[in-house]
Coordinates of C-alpha atoms in Angstrom, one line a residue:
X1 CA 0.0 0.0 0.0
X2 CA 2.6 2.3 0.8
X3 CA 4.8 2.0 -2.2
X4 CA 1.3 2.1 -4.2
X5 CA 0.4 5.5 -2.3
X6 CA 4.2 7.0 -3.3
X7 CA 3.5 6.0 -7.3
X8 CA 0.7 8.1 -7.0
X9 CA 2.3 11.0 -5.2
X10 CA 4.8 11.3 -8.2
X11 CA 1.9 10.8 -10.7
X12 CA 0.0 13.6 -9.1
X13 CA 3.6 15.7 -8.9
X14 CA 4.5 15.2 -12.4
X15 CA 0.7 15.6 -13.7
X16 CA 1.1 19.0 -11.9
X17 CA 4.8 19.6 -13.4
X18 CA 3.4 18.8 -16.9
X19 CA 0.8 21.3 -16.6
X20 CA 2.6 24.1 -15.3
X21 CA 5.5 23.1 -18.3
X22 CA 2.4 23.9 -20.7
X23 CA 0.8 26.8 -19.2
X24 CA 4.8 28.2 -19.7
X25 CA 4.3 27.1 -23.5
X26 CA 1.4 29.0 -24.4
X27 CA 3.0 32.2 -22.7
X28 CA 6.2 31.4 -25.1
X29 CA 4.2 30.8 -27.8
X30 CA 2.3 33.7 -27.2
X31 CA 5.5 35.5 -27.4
X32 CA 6.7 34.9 -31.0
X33 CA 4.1 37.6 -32.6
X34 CA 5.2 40.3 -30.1
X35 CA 8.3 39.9 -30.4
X36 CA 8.1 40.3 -34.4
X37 CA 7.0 43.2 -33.6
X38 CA 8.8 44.9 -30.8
X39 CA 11.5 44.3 -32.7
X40 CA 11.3 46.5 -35.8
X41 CA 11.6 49.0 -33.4
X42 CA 14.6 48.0 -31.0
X43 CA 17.3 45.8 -32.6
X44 CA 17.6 41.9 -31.1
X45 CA 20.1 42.6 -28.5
X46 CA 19.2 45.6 -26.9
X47 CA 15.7 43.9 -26.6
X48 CA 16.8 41.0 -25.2
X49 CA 19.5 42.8 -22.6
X50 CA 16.6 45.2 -21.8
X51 CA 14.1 42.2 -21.3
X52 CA 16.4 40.2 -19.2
X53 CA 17.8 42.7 -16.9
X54 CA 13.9 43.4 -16.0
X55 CA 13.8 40.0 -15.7
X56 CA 16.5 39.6 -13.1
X57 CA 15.4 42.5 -11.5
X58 CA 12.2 40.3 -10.4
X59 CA 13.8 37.4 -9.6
X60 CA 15.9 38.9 -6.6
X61 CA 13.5 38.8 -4.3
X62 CA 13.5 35.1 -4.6
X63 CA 17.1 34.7 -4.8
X64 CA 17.0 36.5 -1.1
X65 CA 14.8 34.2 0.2
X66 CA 17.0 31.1 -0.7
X67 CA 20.0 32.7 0.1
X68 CA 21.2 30.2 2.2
X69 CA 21.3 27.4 -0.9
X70 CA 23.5 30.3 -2.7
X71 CA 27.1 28.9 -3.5
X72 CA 29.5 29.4 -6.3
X73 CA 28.6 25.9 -7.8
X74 CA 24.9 26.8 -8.0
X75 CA 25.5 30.2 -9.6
X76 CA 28.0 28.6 -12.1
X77 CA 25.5 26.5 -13.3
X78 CA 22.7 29.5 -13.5
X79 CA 24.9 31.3 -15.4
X80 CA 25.8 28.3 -17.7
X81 CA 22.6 27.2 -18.3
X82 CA 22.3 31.2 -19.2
X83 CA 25.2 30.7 -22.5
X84 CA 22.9 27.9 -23.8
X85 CA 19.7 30.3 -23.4
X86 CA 21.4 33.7 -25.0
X87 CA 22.3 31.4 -28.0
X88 CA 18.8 30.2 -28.3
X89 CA 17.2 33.5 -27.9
X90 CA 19.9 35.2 -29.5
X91 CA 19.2 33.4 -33.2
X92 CA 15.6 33.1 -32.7
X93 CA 15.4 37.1 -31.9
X94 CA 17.5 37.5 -35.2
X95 CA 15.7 34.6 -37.2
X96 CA 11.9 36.6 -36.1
X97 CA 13.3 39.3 -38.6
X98 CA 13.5 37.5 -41.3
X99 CA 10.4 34.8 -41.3
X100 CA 7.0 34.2 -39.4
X101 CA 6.3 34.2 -36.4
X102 CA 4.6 30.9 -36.7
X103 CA 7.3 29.4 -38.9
X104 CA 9.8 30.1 -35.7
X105 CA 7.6 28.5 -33.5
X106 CA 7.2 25.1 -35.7
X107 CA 11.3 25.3 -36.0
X108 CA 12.0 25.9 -32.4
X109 CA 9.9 23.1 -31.7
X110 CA 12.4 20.8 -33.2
X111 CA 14.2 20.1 -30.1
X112 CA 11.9 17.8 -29.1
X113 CA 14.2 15.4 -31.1
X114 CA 17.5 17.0 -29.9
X115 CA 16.6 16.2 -26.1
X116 CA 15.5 12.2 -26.7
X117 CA 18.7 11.9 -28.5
X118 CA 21.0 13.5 -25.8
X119 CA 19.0 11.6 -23.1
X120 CA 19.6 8.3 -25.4
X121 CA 23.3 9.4 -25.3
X122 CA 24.2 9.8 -21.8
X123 CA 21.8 7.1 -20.2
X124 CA 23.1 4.5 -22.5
X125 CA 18.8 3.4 -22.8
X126 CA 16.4 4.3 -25.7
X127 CA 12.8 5.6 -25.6
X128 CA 9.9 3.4 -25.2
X129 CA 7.7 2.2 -28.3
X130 CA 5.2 4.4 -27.2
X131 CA 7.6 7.6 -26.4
X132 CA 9.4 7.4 -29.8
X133 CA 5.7 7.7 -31.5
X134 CA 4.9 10.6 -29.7
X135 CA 8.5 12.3 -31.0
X136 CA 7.9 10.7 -34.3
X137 CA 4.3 12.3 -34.5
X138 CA 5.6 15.7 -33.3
X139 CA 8.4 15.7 -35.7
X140 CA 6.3 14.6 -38.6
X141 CA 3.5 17.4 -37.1
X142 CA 6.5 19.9 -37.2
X143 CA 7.7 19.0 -40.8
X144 CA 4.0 19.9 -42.0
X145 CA 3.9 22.8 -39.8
X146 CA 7.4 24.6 -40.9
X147 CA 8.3 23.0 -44.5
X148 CA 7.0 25.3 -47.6
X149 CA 5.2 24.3 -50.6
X150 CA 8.7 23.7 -52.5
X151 CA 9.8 21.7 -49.5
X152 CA 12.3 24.3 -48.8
X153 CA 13.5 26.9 -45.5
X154 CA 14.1 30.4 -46.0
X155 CA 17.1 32.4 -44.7
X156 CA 15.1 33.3 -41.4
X157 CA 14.1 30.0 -40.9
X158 CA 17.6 28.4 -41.0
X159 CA 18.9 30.9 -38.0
X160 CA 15.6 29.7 -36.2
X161 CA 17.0 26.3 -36.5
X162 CA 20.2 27.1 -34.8
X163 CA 18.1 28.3 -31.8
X164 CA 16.8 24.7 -31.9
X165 CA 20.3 23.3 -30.9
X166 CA 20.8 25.7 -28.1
X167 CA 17.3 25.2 -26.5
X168 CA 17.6 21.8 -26.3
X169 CA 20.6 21.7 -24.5
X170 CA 19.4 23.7 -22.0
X171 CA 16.6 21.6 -21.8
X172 CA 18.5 18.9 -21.1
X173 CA 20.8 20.6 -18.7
X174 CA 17.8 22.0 -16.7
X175 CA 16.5 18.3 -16.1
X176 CA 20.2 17.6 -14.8
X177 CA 20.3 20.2 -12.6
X178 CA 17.0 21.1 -10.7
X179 CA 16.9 18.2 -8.9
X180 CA 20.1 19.2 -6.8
X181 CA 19.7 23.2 -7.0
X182 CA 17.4 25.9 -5.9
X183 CA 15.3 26.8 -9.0
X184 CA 15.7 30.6 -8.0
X185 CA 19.0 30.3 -8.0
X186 CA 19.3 28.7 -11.1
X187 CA 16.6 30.7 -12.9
X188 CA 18.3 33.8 -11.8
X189 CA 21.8 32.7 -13.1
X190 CA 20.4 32.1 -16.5
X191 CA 18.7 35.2 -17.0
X192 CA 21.7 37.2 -15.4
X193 CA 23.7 35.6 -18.0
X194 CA 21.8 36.3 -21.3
X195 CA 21.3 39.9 -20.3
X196 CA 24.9 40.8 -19.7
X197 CA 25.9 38.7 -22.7
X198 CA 23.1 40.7 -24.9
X199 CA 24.7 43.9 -23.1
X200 CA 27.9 42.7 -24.5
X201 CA 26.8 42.2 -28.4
X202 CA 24.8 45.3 -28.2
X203 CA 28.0 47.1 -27.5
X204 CA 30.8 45.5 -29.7
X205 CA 28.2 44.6 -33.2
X206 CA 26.4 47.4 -35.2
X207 CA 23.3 48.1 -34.3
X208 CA 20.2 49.4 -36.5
X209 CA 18.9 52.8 -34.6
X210 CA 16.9 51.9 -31.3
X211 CA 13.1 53.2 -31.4
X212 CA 12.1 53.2 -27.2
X213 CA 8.1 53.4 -28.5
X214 CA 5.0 52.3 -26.8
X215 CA 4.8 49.2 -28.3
X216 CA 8.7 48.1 -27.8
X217 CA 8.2 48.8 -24.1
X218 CA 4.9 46.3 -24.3
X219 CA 7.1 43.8 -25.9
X220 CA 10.0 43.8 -23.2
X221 CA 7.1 44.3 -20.0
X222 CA 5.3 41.6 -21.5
X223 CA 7.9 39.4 -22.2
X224 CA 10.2 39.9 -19.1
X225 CA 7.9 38.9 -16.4
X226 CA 5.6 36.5 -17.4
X227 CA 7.2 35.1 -20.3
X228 CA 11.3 35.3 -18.2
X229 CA 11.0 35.6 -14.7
X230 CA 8.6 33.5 -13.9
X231 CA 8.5 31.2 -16.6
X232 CA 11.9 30.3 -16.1
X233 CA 11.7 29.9 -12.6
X234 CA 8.4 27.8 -13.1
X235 CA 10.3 25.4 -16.2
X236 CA 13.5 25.4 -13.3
X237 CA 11.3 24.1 -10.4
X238 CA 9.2 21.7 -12.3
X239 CA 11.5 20.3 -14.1
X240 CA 12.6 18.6 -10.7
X241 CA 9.3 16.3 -11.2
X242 CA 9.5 15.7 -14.7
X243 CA 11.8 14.5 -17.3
X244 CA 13.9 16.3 -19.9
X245 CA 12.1 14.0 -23.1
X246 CA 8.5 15.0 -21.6
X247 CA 9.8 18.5 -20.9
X248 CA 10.7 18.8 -24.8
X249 CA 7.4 16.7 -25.8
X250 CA 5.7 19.7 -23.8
X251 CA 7.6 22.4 -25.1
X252 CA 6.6 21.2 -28.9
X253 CA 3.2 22.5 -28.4
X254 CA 4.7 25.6 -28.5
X255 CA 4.2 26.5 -32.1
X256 CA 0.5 25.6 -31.8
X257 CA 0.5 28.2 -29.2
X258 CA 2.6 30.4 -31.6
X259 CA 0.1 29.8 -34.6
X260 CA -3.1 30.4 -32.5
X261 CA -1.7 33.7 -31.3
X262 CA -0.4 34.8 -34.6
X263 CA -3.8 34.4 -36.1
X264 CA -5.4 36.4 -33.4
X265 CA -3.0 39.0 -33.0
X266 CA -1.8 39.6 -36.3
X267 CA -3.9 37.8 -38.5
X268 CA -2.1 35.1 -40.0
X269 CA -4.1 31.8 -41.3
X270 CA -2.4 28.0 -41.0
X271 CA -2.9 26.6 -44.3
X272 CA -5.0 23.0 -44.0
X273 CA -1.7 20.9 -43.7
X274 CA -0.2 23.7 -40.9
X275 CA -3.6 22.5 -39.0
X276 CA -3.1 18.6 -39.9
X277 CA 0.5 19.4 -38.4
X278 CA -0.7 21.0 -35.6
X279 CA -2.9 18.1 -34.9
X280 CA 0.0 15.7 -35.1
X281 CA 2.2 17.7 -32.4
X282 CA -0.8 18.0 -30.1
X283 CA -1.1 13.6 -30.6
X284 CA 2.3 13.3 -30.3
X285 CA 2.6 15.0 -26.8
X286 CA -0.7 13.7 -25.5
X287 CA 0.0 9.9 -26.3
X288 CA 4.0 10.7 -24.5
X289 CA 2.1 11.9 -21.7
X290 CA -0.6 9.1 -21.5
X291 CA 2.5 6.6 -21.4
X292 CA 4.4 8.6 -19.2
X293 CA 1.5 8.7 -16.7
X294 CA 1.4 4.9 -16.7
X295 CA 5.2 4.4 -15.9
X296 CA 5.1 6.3 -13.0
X297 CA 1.7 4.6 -11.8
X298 CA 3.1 1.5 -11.8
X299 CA 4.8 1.0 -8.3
X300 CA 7.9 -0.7 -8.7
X301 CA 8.9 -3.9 -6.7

């Protein structure tokens, strides 16, 4: 009974983890269109410096409060999870100027294959049956969502892609970490790092001239608290409960979120194979999560 009571416990935790991980995709997701747009007014790396100083700014309280878990260990890894996140934001923010905001979405969502595969590396153990359906389905959801009618990527859509790489690693790293850290900590690090690395570009590469209007100053509020701060600090602490694969299976919703937003905010309409594609991601995740569920049910002997 009692090992029966803590398989449900963990169920319960990571049904709750899962959820949260979603509820931080569709805020990303919601993202991609207002970023677009903040952006033709302030160039990628002020934005980015700008949004994640706010960011940090937020997070101090919470650092404060766990100041007793603060060691030079824990803020090494913050701010190294922080490289892999300024190289992920840093070509997405570029690739945004240069394609759709629901094209960078579908791209972005291909590190749900990265993670499986660095998992698969270091663990020596390959997905389940079931698992590597839901990754197939979401990749083969993806490839309908982000491919063109001539099969082919555009110039914005291949700096997207390198964002892919970055996120996924981070992904990965999170799951690695959280378990042993203090997710303000952590979170804090990160963000830390990617501002001062964005001050750093902003500084040293030619800039296009910076535009400080109403709508720019939406963009970074909006996307420094509840798409930064506390999403990171919500992805850092759940990921405690959760694994990286079901993390990235999450996270590939994200350009459903991203094409749902982009058609209400700025009008832009999924072709019937973007929605077959979407339909597949959404199947894909569901089923990883259906299997996932019954793993951790299952009390172990």
């Amino acid at each position: 009974m009692k090992v029966i009571l803590i398989g449900v416990n963990r169920l319960n935790k990571r049904r709750f983890a899962n959820l949260s991980l979603l509820a931080v995709t569709a805020v990303w997701g919601a993202t991609f269109i207002v970023v677009k747009q903040a952006t033709e007014d302030l160039p990628p790396y002020p934005f980015l410096a700008i949004r994640f100083a706010i960011a940090f700014l937020t997070l101090l309280p919470f650092v404060w409060g766990k100041r007793r878990h603060l060691s030079l260990k824990a803020v090494g890894k913050g701010l190294g999870l922080g490289c892999f996140l300024f190289g992920g934001y840093a070509a997405q923010t570029i690739g945004l100027q240069s394609t759709t905001a629901s094209n960078a979405g579908f791209i972005t969502g291909l590190s749900v294959v990265i993670v499986p595969l660095l998992v698969s590396i270091t663990t020596r153990k390959f997905p389940s049956p079931t698992l590597l359906l839901g990754i197939l389905s979401a990749v083969a959801g993806l490839a309908l969502l982000s491919l063109g009618d001539d099969l082919s990527l555009n110039s914005g859509d291949f700096i997207v892609l390198i964002c892919t790489f970055f996120f996924a690693l981070h992904i990965f790293l999170v799951g690695r970490y959280a378990p042993t850290e203090s997710a303000a900590i952590l979170a804090a690090g990160q963000i830390l790092a990617v501002s001062l690395l964005s001050t750093i570009f902003s500084l040293i590469l030619p800039q296009p001239s910076s535009h400080f209007t109403p709508y720019a100053w939406f963009g970074i509020l909006l996307t420094a608290i509840p798409a930064t701060s506390l999403a990171f600090y919500i992805q850092t602490k759940m990921q405690q409960f959760t694994t990286p694969t079901q993390t990235a299976l999450i996270c590939s919703a994200e350009p459903v979120f991203s094409a749902l937003f982009a058609f209400l905010l700025a009008g832009e309409i999924l072709p019937l194979r973007g929605l077959a594609g979407a339909m597949l991601v959404l199947f894909g995740m569901l089923i990883a999560e259906f299997k996932g569920s019954k793993e951790i049910a299952k009390p172990s002997k």
